[in-house]
XYZ file of C-alpha atoms in Angstrom:
395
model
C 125.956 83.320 58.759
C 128.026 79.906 58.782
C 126.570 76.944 57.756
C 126.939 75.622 60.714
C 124.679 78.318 62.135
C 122.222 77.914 59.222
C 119.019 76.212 60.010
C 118.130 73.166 58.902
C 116.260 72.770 55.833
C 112.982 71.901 55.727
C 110.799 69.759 53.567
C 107.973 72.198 52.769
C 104.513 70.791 51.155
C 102.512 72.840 48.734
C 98.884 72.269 48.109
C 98.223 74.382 44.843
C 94.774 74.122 43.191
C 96.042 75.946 40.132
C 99.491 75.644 39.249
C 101.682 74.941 36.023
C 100.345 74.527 33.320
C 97.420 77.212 34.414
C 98.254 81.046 34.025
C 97.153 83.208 36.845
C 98.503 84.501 39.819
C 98.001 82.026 42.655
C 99.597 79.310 39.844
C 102.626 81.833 39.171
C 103.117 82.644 43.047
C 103.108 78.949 43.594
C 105.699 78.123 41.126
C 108.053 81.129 42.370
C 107.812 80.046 45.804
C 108.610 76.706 45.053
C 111.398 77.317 42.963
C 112.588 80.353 45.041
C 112.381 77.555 48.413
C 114.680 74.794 46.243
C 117.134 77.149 45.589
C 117.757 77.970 49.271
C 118.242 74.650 50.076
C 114.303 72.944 50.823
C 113.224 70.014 50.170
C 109.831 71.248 48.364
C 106.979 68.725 47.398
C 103.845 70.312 45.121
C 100.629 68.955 45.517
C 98.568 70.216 41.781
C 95.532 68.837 39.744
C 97.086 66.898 37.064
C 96.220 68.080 33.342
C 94.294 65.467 32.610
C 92.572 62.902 34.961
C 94.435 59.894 33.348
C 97.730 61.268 34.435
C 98.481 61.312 37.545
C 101.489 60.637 39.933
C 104.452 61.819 41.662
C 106.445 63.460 38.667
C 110.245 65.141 38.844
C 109.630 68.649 37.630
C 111.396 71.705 36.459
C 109.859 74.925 37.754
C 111.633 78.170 37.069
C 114.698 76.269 36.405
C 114.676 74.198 39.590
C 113.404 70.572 40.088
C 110.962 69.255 42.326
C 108.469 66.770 42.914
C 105.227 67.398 41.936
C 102.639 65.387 42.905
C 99.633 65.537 40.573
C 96.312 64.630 41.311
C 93.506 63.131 39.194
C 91.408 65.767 38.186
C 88.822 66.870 35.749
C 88.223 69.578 33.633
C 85.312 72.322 34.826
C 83.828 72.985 31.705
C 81.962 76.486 31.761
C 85.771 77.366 32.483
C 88.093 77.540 29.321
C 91.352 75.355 31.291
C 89.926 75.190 35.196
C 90.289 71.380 36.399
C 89.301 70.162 40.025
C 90.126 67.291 41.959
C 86.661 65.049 43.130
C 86.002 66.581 46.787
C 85.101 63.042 48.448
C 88.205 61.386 46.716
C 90.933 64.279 48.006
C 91.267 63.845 51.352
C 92.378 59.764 51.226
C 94.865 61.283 48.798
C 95.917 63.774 50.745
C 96.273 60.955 54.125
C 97.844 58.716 51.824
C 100.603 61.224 50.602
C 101.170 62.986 54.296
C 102.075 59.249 55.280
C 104.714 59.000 52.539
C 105.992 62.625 52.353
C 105.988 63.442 56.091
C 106.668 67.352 55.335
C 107.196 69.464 58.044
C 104.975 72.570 56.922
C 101.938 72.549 54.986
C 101.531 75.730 52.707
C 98.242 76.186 51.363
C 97.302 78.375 48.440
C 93.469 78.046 48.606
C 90.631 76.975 50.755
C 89.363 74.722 48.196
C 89.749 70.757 47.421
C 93.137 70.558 47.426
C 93.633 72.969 50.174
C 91.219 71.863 52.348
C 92.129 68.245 52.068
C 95.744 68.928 53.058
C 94.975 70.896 55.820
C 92.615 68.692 57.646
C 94.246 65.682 57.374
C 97.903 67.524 58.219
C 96.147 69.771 61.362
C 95.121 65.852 62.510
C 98.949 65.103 61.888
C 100.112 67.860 63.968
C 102.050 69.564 60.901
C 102.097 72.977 61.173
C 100.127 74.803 58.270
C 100.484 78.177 56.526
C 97.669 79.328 54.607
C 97.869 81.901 51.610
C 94.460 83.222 50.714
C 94.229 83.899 46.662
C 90.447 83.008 46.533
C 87.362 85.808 46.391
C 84.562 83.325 46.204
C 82.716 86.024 44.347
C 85.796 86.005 41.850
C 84.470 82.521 40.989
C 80.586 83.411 39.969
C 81.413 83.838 36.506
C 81.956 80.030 36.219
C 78.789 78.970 38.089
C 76.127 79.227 35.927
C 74.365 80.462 38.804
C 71.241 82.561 38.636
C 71.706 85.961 40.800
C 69.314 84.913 44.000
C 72.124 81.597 44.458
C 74.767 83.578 43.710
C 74.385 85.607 46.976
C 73.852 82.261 49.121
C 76.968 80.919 47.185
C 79.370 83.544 48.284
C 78.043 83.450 51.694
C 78.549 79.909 51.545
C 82.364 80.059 49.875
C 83.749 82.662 52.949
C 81.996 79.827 55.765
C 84.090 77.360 53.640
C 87.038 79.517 53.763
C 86.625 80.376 57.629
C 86.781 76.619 58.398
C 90.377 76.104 56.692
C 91.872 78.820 57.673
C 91.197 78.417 61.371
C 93.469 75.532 61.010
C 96.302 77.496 59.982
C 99.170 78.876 62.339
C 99.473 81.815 60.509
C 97.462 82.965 57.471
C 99.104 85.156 54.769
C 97.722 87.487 51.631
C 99.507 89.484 49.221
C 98.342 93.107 50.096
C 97.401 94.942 53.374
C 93.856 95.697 51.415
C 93.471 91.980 50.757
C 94.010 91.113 54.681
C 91.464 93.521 55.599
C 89.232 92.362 52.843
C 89.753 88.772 54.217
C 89.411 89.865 57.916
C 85.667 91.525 57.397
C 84.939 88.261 55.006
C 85.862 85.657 57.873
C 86.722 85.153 61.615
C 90.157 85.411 60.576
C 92.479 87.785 62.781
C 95.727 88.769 62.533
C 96.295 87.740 58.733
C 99.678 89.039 57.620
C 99.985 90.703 53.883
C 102.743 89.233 52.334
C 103.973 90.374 48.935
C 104.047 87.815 46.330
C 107.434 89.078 45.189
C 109.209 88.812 41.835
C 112.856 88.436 40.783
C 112.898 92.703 39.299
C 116.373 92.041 37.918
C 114.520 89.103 35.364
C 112.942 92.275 33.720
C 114.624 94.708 31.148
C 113.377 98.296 30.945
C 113.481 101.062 27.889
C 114.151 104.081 29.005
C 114.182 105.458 26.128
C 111.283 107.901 24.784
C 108.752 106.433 22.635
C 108.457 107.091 18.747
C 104.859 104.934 18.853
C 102.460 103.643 21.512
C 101.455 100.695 22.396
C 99.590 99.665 25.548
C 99.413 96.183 27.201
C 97.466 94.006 29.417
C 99.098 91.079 30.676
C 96.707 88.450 32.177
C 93.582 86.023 31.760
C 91.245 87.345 29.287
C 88.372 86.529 31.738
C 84.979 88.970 32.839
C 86.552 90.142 35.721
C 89.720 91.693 34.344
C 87.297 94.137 32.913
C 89.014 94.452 29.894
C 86.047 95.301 27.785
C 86.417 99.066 29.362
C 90.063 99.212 28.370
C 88.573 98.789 24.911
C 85.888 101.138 24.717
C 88.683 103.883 25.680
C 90.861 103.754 23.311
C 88.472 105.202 20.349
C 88.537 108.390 23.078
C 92.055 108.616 22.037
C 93.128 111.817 19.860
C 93.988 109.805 17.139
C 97.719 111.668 16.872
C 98.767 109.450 19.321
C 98.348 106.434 17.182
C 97.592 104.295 19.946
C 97.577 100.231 19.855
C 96.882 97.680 22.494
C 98.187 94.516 23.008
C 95.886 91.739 25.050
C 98.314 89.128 26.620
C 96.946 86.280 27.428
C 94.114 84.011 26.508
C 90.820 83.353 28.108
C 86.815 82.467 27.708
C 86.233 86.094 26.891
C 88.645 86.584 24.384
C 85.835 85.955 21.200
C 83.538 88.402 22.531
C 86.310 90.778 22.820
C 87.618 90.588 19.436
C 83.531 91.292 18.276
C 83.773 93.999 20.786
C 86.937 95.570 18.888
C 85.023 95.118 15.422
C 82.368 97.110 16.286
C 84.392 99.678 17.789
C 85.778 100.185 14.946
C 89.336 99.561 16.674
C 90.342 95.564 15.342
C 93.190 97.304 13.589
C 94.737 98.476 16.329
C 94.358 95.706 18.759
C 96.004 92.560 19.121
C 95.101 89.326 21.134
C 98.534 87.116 21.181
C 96.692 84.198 23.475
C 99.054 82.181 25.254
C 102.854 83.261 24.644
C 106.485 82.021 26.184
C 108.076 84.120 29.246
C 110.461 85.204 26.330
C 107.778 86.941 24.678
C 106.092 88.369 27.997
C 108.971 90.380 29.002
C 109.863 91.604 25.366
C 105.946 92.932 25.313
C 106.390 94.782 28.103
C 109.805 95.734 27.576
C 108.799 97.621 24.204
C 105.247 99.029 25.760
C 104.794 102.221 26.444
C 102.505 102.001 29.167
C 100.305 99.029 30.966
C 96.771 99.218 31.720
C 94.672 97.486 33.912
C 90.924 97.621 34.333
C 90.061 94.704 36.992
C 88.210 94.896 40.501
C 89.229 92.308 41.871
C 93.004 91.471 42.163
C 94.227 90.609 45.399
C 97.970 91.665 44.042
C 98.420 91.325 40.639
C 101.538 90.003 39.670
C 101.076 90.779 36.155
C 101.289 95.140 37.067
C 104.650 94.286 39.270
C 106.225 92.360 36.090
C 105.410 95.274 34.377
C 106.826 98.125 37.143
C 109.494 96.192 37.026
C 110.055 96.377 33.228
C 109.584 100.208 33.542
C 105.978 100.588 32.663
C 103.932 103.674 34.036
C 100.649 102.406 34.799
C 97.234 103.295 34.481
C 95.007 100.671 36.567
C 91.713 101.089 38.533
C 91.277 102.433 41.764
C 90.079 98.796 43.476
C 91.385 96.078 45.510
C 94.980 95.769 45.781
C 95.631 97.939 42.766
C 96.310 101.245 44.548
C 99.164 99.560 46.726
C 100.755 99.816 43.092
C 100.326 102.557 41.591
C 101.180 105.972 43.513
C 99.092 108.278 41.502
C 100.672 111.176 39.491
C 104.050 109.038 40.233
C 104.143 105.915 38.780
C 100.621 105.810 36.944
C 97.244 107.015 37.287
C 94.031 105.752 39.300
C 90.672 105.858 37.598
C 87.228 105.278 38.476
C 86.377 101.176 38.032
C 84.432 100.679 34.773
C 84.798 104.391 33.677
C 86.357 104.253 30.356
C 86.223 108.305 29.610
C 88.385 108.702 32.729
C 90.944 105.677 31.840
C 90.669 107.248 28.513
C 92.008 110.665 30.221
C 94.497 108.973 32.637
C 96.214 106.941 29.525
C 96.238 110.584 27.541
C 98.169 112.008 30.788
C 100.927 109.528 30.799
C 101.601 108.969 26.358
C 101.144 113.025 26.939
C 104.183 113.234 29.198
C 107.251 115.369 27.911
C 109.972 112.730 27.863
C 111.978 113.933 30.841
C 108.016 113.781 32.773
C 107.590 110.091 31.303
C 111.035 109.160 32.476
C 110.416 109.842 35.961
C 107.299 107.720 36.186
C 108.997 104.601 34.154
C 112.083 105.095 37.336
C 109.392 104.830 40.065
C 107.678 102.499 38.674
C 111.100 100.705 39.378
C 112.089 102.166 42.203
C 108.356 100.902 43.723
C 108.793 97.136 42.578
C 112.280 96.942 44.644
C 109.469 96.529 47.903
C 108.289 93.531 46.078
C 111.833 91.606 45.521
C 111.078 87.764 46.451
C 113.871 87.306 48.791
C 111.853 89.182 50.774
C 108.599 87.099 50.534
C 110.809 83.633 51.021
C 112.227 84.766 54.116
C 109.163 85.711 55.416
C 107.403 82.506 54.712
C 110.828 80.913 56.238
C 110.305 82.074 59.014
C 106.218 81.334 59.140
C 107.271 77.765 58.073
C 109.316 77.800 61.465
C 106.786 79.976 64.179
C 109.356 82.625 64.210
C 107.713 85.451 65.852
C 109.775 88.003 63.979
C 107.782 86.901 60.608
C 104.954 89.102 61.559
């Protein structure tokens, strides 16, 4: 295509309610999106709580290597949570008029129903500015920081998918990363017609060993929070035949992370497993570069960027069968399935793969990257291109 026959660029808004310097997947999809949308030319705004609620602004920042401006809200920290920060409710949405008068984006991209999200899109739906909406939210994936007792919970998550319905019927088309996720969101809400879309990853940043292993180690890469589950991971490893001489690696930091390490101690396992907390993208890669195999316990991941970075460092994985994690992992190909919360299976499933003959454990590191090639976030940007745009051929 010429550039004369290029499109114009657009300037794109995106209302993140997690985003740098917060580690989880809506926060790492935002920041890919919105670097992956500079570099083809955008004119990209972010919309974030800012770290503290003293600073606040419109800031120049680089993200993935690309600047932007990010505008950051004044927000406070939630405190059952160890790093979760909100913006006041009644205060967001004469930000968000305030900024939509300055900015005047063309598209709205939303990455959650809640404060920021639902600010944005009320007061840009008023505007006439065309919204996108990416669903990363389970409002059940938020109980553990409610201090709820069980009887509220029920009325809360009942309440959080009414508050989600009422956002997302703003939106011109509504996204999520998995076909499993969409249908999850379509039974939760009067949402139709929601369109998975892959949160993609750049496979080629990723280095792969495919070289047999001498020693084991296993990894999890992500928050070190209840629903990640990775208390089970634990208990399998003393299930282990101890020939195999197998270690795990936690990466990643969370509110859980003391009761884990007590958890190891009694197991009898604190020797063998590590807890890095926070680390540098550097590191990341390198730790699941030199892995032999990445495991994944959680329920409730809607994608799960972290098992794609690993696919696409040539990791066979071993995850369980829930959510968006079997879109993943083709079973007896790249990785095995097991039963959610069923550590004597995972302990079985790890056993099959660090079992492998080498040519056997070759062929599931290679699909594991031949599988992540789907997820390549060209893909994703020219899909949400064309959303940005009401191009029919984006569904």
């Amino acid at each position: 295509m010429s550039t004369s026959d290029r499109p114009a660029p657009l300037r794109i808004l995106i209302g993140c309610d997690t985003f740098l310097p917060d580690v989880n997947g809506a926060a790492r999809f935002a920041e890919r999106l919105a670097a992956g949308l500079v570099d083809r030319g955008h004119d990209v705004h972010v919309v974030a709580p800012s770290v503290t609620h003293r600073r606040a602004g419109a800031f120049v920042e680089t993200i993935e290597g690309e600047e932007m401006t990010v505008h950051r809200w004044a927000s406070w920290r939630w405190y059952p949570h160890d790093w979760l920060r909100f913006v006041l409710p009644w205060r967001a949405r004469g930000m968000a008029r305030r900024l939509l008068d300055r900015v005047r984006p063309d598209v709205i991209h939303i990455q959650s129903h809640i404060v920021i999200g639902r600010a944005l899109a009320i007061e840009g739906a008023k505007r006439g500015i065309r919204i996108v909406a990416t669903n990363h939210v389970m409002p059940e994936n938020v109980l553990d920081f409610t201090l709820l007792p069980e009887r509220a919970k029920r009325v809360f998550v009942r309440w959080g998918w009414r508050a989600a319905d009422r956002v997302l019927k703003l939106a011109s088309a509504v996204t999520t990363p998995t076909r499993r996720a969409a249908d999850f969101l379509e039974r939760s809400t009067h949402r139709r017609g929601v369109l998975p879309v892959s949160c993609g990853l750049r496979a080629a940043n990723y280095t792969a060993d495919l070289a047999p292993r001498t020693s084991h180690t296993l990894v999890f890469v992500g928050r070190v929070t209840l629903e990640k589950e990775i208390d089970v991971i634990l208990r399998a490893i003393p299930r282990l035949d101890p020939a195999l001489d197998v270690r795990f690696a936690v990466v990643g930091d969370g509110d859980q992370r003391r009761n884990l390490e007590k958890l190891a101690s009694e197991l009898g396992i604190a020797d063998r497993v590590e807890f890095t907390g926070r680390v540098t993208d550097e590191e990341l890669r390198a730790r699941l570069t030199g892995a032999s195999a990445f495991v994944i316990a959680s329920i409730a991941e809607l994608q799960s960027i972290a098992t794609m970075e690993a696919m696409a460092s040539g990791l066979p994985i071993v995850a369980a069968d829930a959510m968006a994690l079997p879109h993943l992992v083709q079973h007896g190909e790249n990785g095995y399935l097991f039963q959610p919360g069923n550590d004597r299976e995972l302990a079985e499933r790890i056993a099959d793969v660090l079992d492998r003959t080498p040519e056997a454990y070759r062929a599931m590191q290679e699909a594991s990257l031949a599988a992540v090639q789907a997820h390549d976030i060209d893909r994703t940007l020219e899909t949400f291109e064309q959303l940005y745009r009401g191009e029919a051929g984006a569904r």
